Amino acid sequence: SSDLFARNYMNTIYAKGIMKERGGSVFGAYENITRGEFATMIVRILDLPLNYSDNELTFNDVPAMSLPNALWDYRYIETAARAGIVSGMGTRTFLPNAYLTREQAATIVARALNLKVGDPDKDWSALSKSFVDAGNVDYYARPYVLAVAKAKIMNGSPIEEGSKQMVFNPKANLSRAEAAVLAYNIMTELKKF
């Protein structure tokens, strides 16, 4: 079943220290992943050396403190921001505890992997051929969604069982199980296994 399929990915990613449990011994597969947690994961996956300064932080809402058992770490978010992998949701605001949408995930992943990214206008026709709901993708995110889909790192899902028409669901939140599969795909792409 797809549940088992995700569990194998989750075990691998957890064993490598990329993701932590949600609390107690619960992985929280169906819970949504937060923006802070995903940024932290990406820095771990890429093995980026931490790059931060407590007195010069990029975001006002990511304070310089490490909380025990927290799912995100300000040093990792700062490192991702300085590497140009994540950006804020407004001036100096990152919203680390907000849920990550699929189009935001696509943007972060495309940047993290340096995928070749096109232009929102030029990419429109290819995107709309790939996904029936391309119109729901934010203008800025179009090239990133197309890039991760082309690289087969993030896929859409059929509108209905057996349909050839695919949706990307750009505004849907990414679950922790989906994030684990995505992490696995990225690590495979980077030949980390």
PDB file of C-alpha atoms in Angstrom:
ATOM      1  CA  SER A   1       0.000   0.000   0.000  1.00  0.00           C
ATOM      2  CA  SER A   2       1.088   3.611  -0.437  1.00  0.00           C
ATOM      3  CA  ASP A   3       1.275   3.895   3.340  1.00  0.00           C
ATOM      4  CA  LEU A   4       3.934   1.206   3.505  1.00  0.00           C
ATOM      5  CA  PHE A   5       5.667   2.787   0.528  1.00  0.00           C
ATOM      6  CA  ALA A   6       6.014   6.086   2.413  1.00  0.00           C
ATOM      7  CA  ARG A   7       7.038   4.312   5.625  1.00  0.00           C
ATOM      8  CA  ASN A   8      10.187   2.876   4.023  1.00  0.00           C
ATOM      9  CA  TYR A   9      11.169   6.338   2.851  1.00  0.00           C
ATOM     10  CA  MET A  10      10.433   7.811   6.267  1.00  0.00           C
ATOM     11  CA  ASN A  11      12.552   5.180   8.020  1.00  0.00           C
ATOM     12  CA  THR A  12      15.491   5.875   5.700  1.00  0.00           C
ATOM     13  CA  ILE A  13      15.279   9.660   6.048  1.00  0.00           C
ATOM     14  CA  TYR A  14      14.801   9.384   9.816  1.00  0.00           C
ATOM     15  CA  ALA A  15      17.760   7.008  10.161  1.00  0.00           C
ATOM     16  CA  LYS A  16      19.956   9.503   8.295  1.00  0.00           C
ATOM     17  CA  GLY A  17      18.958  12.249  10.739  1.00  0.00           C
ATOM     18  CA  ILE A  18      17.304  14.360   8.052  1.00  0.00           C
ATOM     19  CA  MET A  19      13.935  14.432   9.817  1.00  0.00           C
ATOM     20  CA  LYS A  20      12.996  14.100  13.463  1.00  0.00           C
ATOM     21  CA  GLU A  21       9.971  12.552  15.106  1.00  0.00           C
ATOM     22  CA  ARG A  22       7.055  14.811  15.868  1.00  0.00           C
ATOM     23  CA  GLY A  23       7.086  13.919  19.547  1.00  0.00           C
ATOM     24  CA  GLY A  24       6.815  10.803  21.672  1.00  0.00           C
ATOM     25  CA  SER A  25       7.806   8.126  19.178  1.00  0.00           C
ATOM     26  CA  VAL A  26       5.391   9.418  16.597  1.00  0.00           C
ATOM     27  CA  PHE A  27       6.653  10.344  13.173  1.00  0.00           C
ATOM     28  CA  GLY A  28       3.464  12.263  12.339  1.00  0.00           C
ATOM     29  CA  ALA A  29       3.342  11.059   8.737  1.00  0.00           C
ATOM     30  CA  TYR A  30       0.022  12.715   7.965  1.00  0.00           C
ATOM     31  CA  GLU A  31       0.766  15.978   9.696  1.00  0.00           C
ATOM     32  CA  ASN A  32       1.814  18.886   7.534  1.00  0.00           C
ATOM     33  CA  ILE A  33       5.436  19.888   7.416  1.00  0.00           C
ATOM     34  CA  THR A  34       6.293  23.455   8.371  1.00  0.00           C
ATOM     35  CA  ARG A  35       8.405  25.897   6.401  1.00  0.00           C
ATOM     36  CA  GLY A  36      11.050  25.927   9.140  1.00  0.00           C
ATOM     37  CA  GLU A  37      11.275  22.163   9.267  1.00  0.00           C
ATOM     38  CA  PHE A  38      11.602  21.832   5.492  1.00  0.00           C
ATOM     39  CA  ALA A  39      14.346  24.492   5.339  1.00  0.00           C
ATOM     40  CA  THR A  40      16.210  22.648   8.113  1.00  0.00           C
ATOM     41  CA  MET A  41      15.830  19.338   6.235  1.00  0.00           C
ATOM     42  CA  ILE A  42      17.151  20.765   2.970  1.00  0.00           C
ATOM     43  CA  VAL A  43      20.304  22.127   4.630  1.00  0.00           C
ATOM     44  CA  ARG A  44      20.887  18.705   6.220  1.00  0.00           C
ATOM     45  CA  ILE A  45      20.346  16.926   2.898  1.00  0.00           C
ATOM     46  CA  LEU A  46      22.799  19.223   1.113  1.00  0.00           C
ATOM     47  CA  ASP A  47      25.301  19.009   3.993  1.00  0.00           C
ATOM     48  CA  LEU A  48      25.728  22.771   3.818  1.00  0.00           C
ATOM     49  CA  PRO A  49      28.144  24.197   6.370  1.00  0.00           C
ATOM     50  CA  LEU A  50      26.070  26.302   8.795  1.00  0.00           C
ATOM     51  CA  ASN A  51      26.365  29.981   7.932  1.00  0.00           C
ATOM     52  CA  TYR A  52      24.756  32.346  10.431  1.00  0.00           C
ATOM     53  CA  SER A  53      25.476  35.198  12.797  1.00  0.00           C
ATOM     54  CA  ASP A  54      23.302  35.701  15.865  1.00  0.00           C
ATOM     55  CA  ASN A  55      23.455  39.489  15.504  1.00  0.00           C
ATOM     56  CA  GLU A  56      22.655  39.573  11.805  1.00  0.00           C
ATOM     57  CA  LEU A  57      19.644  37.375  11.173  1.00  0.00           C
ATOM     58  CA  THR A  58      17.644  37.589   7.961  1.00  0.00           C
ATOM     59  CA  PHE A  59      14.205  37.131   9.513  1.00  0.00           C
ATOM     60  CA  ASN A  60      12.657  38.829  12.543  1.00  0.00           C
ATOM     61  CA  ASP A  61      10.421  35.840  13.258  1.00  0.00           C
ATOM     62  CA  VAL A  62      13.233  33.265  13.412  1.00  0.00           C
ATOM     63  CA  PRO A  63      14.919  34.165  16.701  1.00  0.00           C
ATOM     64  CA  ALA A  64      18.439  33.078  17.597  1.00  0.00           C
ATOM     65  CA  MET A  65      17.509  30.371  20.023  1.00  0.00           C
ATOM     66  CA  SER A  66      17.686  26.622  19.887  1.00  0.00           C
ATOM     67  CA  LEU A  67      14.730  24.939  21.483  1.00  0.00           C
ATOM     68  CA  PRO A  68      15.138  21.351  22.640  1.00  0.00           C
ATOM     69  CA  ASN A  69      13.060  18.965  20.489  1.00  0.00           C
ATOM     70  CA  ALA A  70      12.157  21.755  18.065  1.00  0.00           C
ATOM     71  CA  LEU A  71      11.568  20.559  14.520  1.00  0.00           C
ATOM     72  CA  TRP A  72      13.448  23.505  13.048  1.00  0.00           C
ATOM     73  CA  ASP A  73      16.655  25.257  13.921  1.00  0.00           C
ATOM     74  CA  TYR A  74      17.285  28.945  13.237  1.00  0.00           C
ATOM     75  CA  ARG A  75      20.889  28.247  12.182  1.00  0.00           C
ATOM     76  CA  TYR A  76      19.657  26.030   9.359  1.00  0.00           C
ATOM     77  CA  ILE A  77      16.971  28.478   8.213  1.00  0.00           C
ATOM     78  CA  GLU A  78      19.559  31.272   8.201  1.00  0.00           C
ATOM     79  CA  THR A  79      21.993  29.078   6.230  1.00  0.00           C
ATOM     80  CA  ALA A  80      19.272  28.287   3.652  1.00  0.00           C
ATOM     81  CA  ALA A  81      18.383  31.984   3.352  1.00  0.00           C
ATOM     82  CA  ARG A  82      22.015  33.034   2.874  1.00  0.00           C
ATOM     83  CA  ALA A  83      22.460  30.326   0.235  1.00  0.00           C
ATOM     84  CA  GLY A  84      19.470  31.719  -1.679  1.00  0.00           C
ATOM     85  CA  ILE A  85      17.478  28.515  -1.202  1.00  0.00           C
ATOM     86  CA  VAL A  86      14.617  29.963   0.854  1.00  0.00           C
ATOM     87  CA  SER A  87      13.075  33.392   0.827  1.00  0.00           C
ATOM     88  CA  GLY A  88      10.638  35.099   3.128  1.00  0.00           C
ATOM     89  CA  MET A  89       6.902  35.595   2.920  1.00  0.00           C
ATOM     90  CA  GLY A  90       7.296  39.345   3.192  1.00  0.00           C
ATOM     91  CA  THR A  91       9.874  41.766   4.572  1.00  0.00           C
ATOM     92  CA  ARG A  92      12.053  39.977   7.118  1.00  0.00           C
ATOM     93  CA  THR A  93       9.312  37.406   7.734  1.00  0.00           C
ATOM     94  CA  PHE A  94       9.798  33.694   7.186  1.00  0.00           C
ATOM     95  CA  LEU A  95       6.789  32.161   9.024  1.00  0.00           C
ATOM     96  CA  PRO A  96       8.747  29.081  10.194  1.00  0.00           C
ATOM     97  CA  ASN A  97       5.691  27.471  11.782  1.00  0.00           C
ATOM     98  CA  ALA A  98       3.403  27.993   8.791  1.00  0.00           C
ATOM     99  CA  TYR A  99       2.648  24.962   6.650  1.00  0.00           C
ATOM    100  CA  LEU A 100       4.654  24.564   3.468  1.00  0.00           C
ATOM    101  CA  THR A 101       2.695  24.438   0.210  1.00  0.00           C
ATOM    102  CA  ARG A 102       3.664  22.202  -2.688  1.00  0.00           C
ATOM    103  CA  GLU A 103       4.611  25.164  -4.904  1.00  0.00           C
ATOM    104  CA  GLN A 104       6.824  26.577  -2.125  1.00  0.00           C
ATOM    105  CA  ALA A 105       8.444  23.154  -1.776  1.00  0.00           C
ATOM    106  CA  ALA A 106       8.998  23.033  -5.551  1.00  0.00           C
ATOM    107  CA  THR A 107      10.685  26.461  -5.442  1.00  0.00           C
ATOM    108  CA  ILE A 108      12.991  25.501  -2.570  1.00  0.00           C
ATOM    109  CA  VAL A 109      13.912  22.157  -4.149  1.00  0.00           C
ATOM    110  CA  ALA A 110      14.626  23.663  -7.586  1.00  0.00           C
ATOM    111  CA  ARG A 111      16.911  26.256  -5.970  1.00  0.00           C
ATOM    112  CA  ALA A 112      18.591  23.689  -3.737  1.00  0.00           C
ATOM    113  CA  LEU A 113      19.402  21.468  -6.719  1.00  0.00           C
ATOM    114  CA  ASN A 114      20.289  24.353  -9.054  1.00  0.00           C
ATOM    115  CA  LEU A 115      17.781  23.049 -11.576  1.00  0.00           C
ATOM    116  CA  LYS A 116      17.586  24.958 -14.820  1.00  0.00           C
ATOM    117  CA  VAL A 117      14.691  27.348 -14.312  1.00  0.00           C
ATOM    118  CA  GLY A 118      12.919  29.158 -17.119  1.00  0.00           C
ATOM    119  CA  ASP A 119      10.670  32.186 -17.314  1.00  0.00           C
ATOM    120  CA  PRO A 120       7.074  32.332 -15.914  1.00  0.00           C
ATOM    121  CA  ASP A 121       5.624  33.479 -19.264  1.00  0.00           C
ATOM    122  CA  LYS A 122       7.624  31.149 -21.498  1.00  0.00           C
ATOM    123  CA  ASP A 123       6.985  28.197 -19.205  1.00  0.00           C
ATOM    124  CA  TRP A 124       3.246  28.709 -19.128  1.00  0.00           C
ATOM    125  CA  SER A 125       2.352  26.530 -22.126  1.00  0.00           C
ATOM    126  CA  ALA A 126       4.490  23.578 -20.992  1.00  0.00           C
ATOM    127  CA  LEU A 127       3.097  23.875 -17.461  1.00  0.00           C
ATOM    128  CA  SER A 128      -0.505  23.982 -18.635  1.00  0.00           C
ATOM    129  CA  LYS A 129       0.084  20.916 -20.840  1.00  0.00           C
ATOM    130  CA  SER A 130       1.498  19.038 -17.838  1.00  0.00           C
ATOM    131  CA  PHE A 131      -1.063  20.005 -15.193  1.00  0.00           C
ATOM    132  CA  VAL A 132      -4.747  20.775 -15.548  1.00  0.00           C
ATOM    133  CA  ASP A 133      -4.560  23.063 -12.505  1.00  0.00           C
ATOM    134  CA  ALA A 134      -1.556  25.063 -13.779  1.00  0.00           C
ATOM    135  CA  GLY A 135      -3.671  28.199 -13.375  1.00  0.00           C
ATOM    136  CA  ASN A 136      -3.505  27.747  -9.584  1.00  0.00           C
ATOM    137  CA  VAL A 137       0.289  27.957  -9.565  1.00  0.00           C
ATOM    138  CA  ASP A 138       1.532  31.393  -8.455  1.00  0.00           C
ATOM    139  CA  TYR A 139       3.189  33.326 -11.277  1.00  0.00           C
ATOM    140  CA  TYR A 140       6.621  33.311  -9.556  1.00  0.00           C
ATOM    141  CA  ALA A 141       6.446  29.548  -8.939  1.00  0.00           C
ATOM    142  CA  ARG A 142       5.662  28.427 -12.517  1.00  0.00           C
ATOM    143  CA  PRO A 143       9.294  27.831 -13.627  1.00  0.00           C
ATOM    144  CA  TYR A 144      10.135  26.017 -10.383  1.00  0.00           C
ATOM    145  CA  VAL A 145       7.115  23.707 -10.539  1.00  0.00           C
ATOM    146  CA  LEU A 146       7.932  22.889 -14.159  1.00  0.00           C
ATOM    147  CA  ALA A 147      11.613  22.274 -13.305  1.00  0.00           C
ATOM    148  CA  VAL A 148      10.916  19.806 -10.467  1.00  0.00           C
ATOM    149  CA  ALA A 149       8.256  18.032 -12.525  1.00  0.00           C
ATOM    150  CA  LYS A 150      10.638  17.668 -15.499  1.00  0.00           C
ATOM    151  CA  ALA A 151      13.334  16.330 -13.172  1.00  0.00           C
ATOM    152  CA  LYS A 152      10.734  13.877 -11.805  1.00  0.00           C
ATOM    153  CA  ILE A 153      11.502  14.979  -8.264  1.00  0.00           C
ATOM    154  CA  MET A 154       7.951  16.124  -7.571  1.00  0.00           C
ATOM    155  CA  ASN A 155       5.068  14.637  -9.482  1.00  0.00           C
ATOM    156  CA  GLY A 156       1.461  15.509  -9.887  1.00  0.00           C
ATOM    157  CA  SER A 157      -1.384  13.111  -9.294  1.00  0.00           C
ATOM    158  CA  PRO A 158      -4.113  11.942 -11.685  1.00  0.00           C
ATOM    159  CA  ILE A 159      -7.396  13.883 -11.493  1.00  0.00           C
ATOM    160  CA  GLU A 160      -9.071  10.548 -10.914  1.00  0.00           C
ATOM    161  CA  GLU A 161      -8.070   6.903 -10.923  1.00  0.00           C
ATOM    162  CA  GLY A 162      -6.725   5.912 -14.321  1.00  0.00           C
ATOM    163  CA  SER A 163      -6.918   9.425 -15.771  1.00  0.00           C
ATOM    164  CA  LYS A 164      -4.020  10.723 -17.869  1.00  0.00           C
ATOM    165  CA  GLN A 165      -4.835  14.270 -16.785  1.00  0.00           C
ATOM    166  CA  MET A 166      -2.625  15.366 -13.909  1.00  0.00           C
ATOM    167  CA  VAL A 167      -2.973  17.975 -11.178  1.00  0.00           C
ATOM    168  CA  PHE A 168      -0.078  19.474  -9.220  1.00  0.00           C
ATOM    169  CA  ASN A 169      -2.122  20.854  -6.289  1.00  0.00           C
ATOM    170  CA  PRO A 170       0.251  23.815  -5.803  1.00  0.00           C
ATOM    171  CA  LYS A 171      -1.619  25.253  -2.808  1.00  0.00           C
ATOM    172  CA  ALA A 172      -1.959  21.931  -0.970  1.00  0.00           C
ATOM    173  CA  ASN A 173       0.177  21.494   2.126  1.00  0.00           C
ATOM    174  CA  LEU A 174       3.015  18.992   1.986  1.00  0.00           C
ATOM    175  CA  SER A 175       2.624  16.213   4.553  1.00  0.00           C
ATOM    176  CA  ARG A 176       5.590  14.848   6.482  1.00  0.00           C
ATOM    177  CA  ALA A 177       5.273  11.571   4.566  1.00  0.00           C
ATOM    178  CA  GLU A 178       5.423  13.436   1.233  1.00  0.00           C
ATOM    179  CA  ALA A 179       8.374  15.462   2.515  1.00  0.00           C
ATOM    180  CA  ALA A 180      10.220  12.223   3.334  1.00  0.00           C
ATOM    181  CA  VAL A 181       9.610  10.873  -0.183  1.00  0.00           C
ATOM    182  CA  LEU A 182      10.734  14.219  -1.599  1.00  0.00           C
ATOM    183  CA  ALA A 183      13.889  14.144   0.561  1.00  0.00           C
ATOM    184  CA  TYR A 184      14.589  10.630  -0.703  1.00  0.00           C
ATOM    185  CA  ASN A 185      14.168  11.758  -4.338  1.00  0.00           C
ATOM    186  CA  ILE A 186      16.511  14.697  -3.778  1.00  0.00           C
ATOM    187  CA  MET A 187      19.136  12.492  -2.139  1.00  0.00           C
ATOM    188  CA  THR A 188      18.857  10.021  -5.011  1.00  0.00           C
ATOM    189  CA  GLU A 189      19.326  12.868  -7.493  1.00  0.00           C
ATOM    190  CA  LEU A 190      22.406  14.001  -5.528  1.00  0.00           C
ATOM    191  CA  LYS A 191      23.666  10.372  -5.418  1.00  0.00           C
ATOM    192  CA  LYS A 192      23.708  10.441  -1.619  1.00  0.00           C
ATOM    193  CA  PHE A 193      22.769   6.781  -1.347  1.00  0.00           C
TER     194      PHE A 193
END
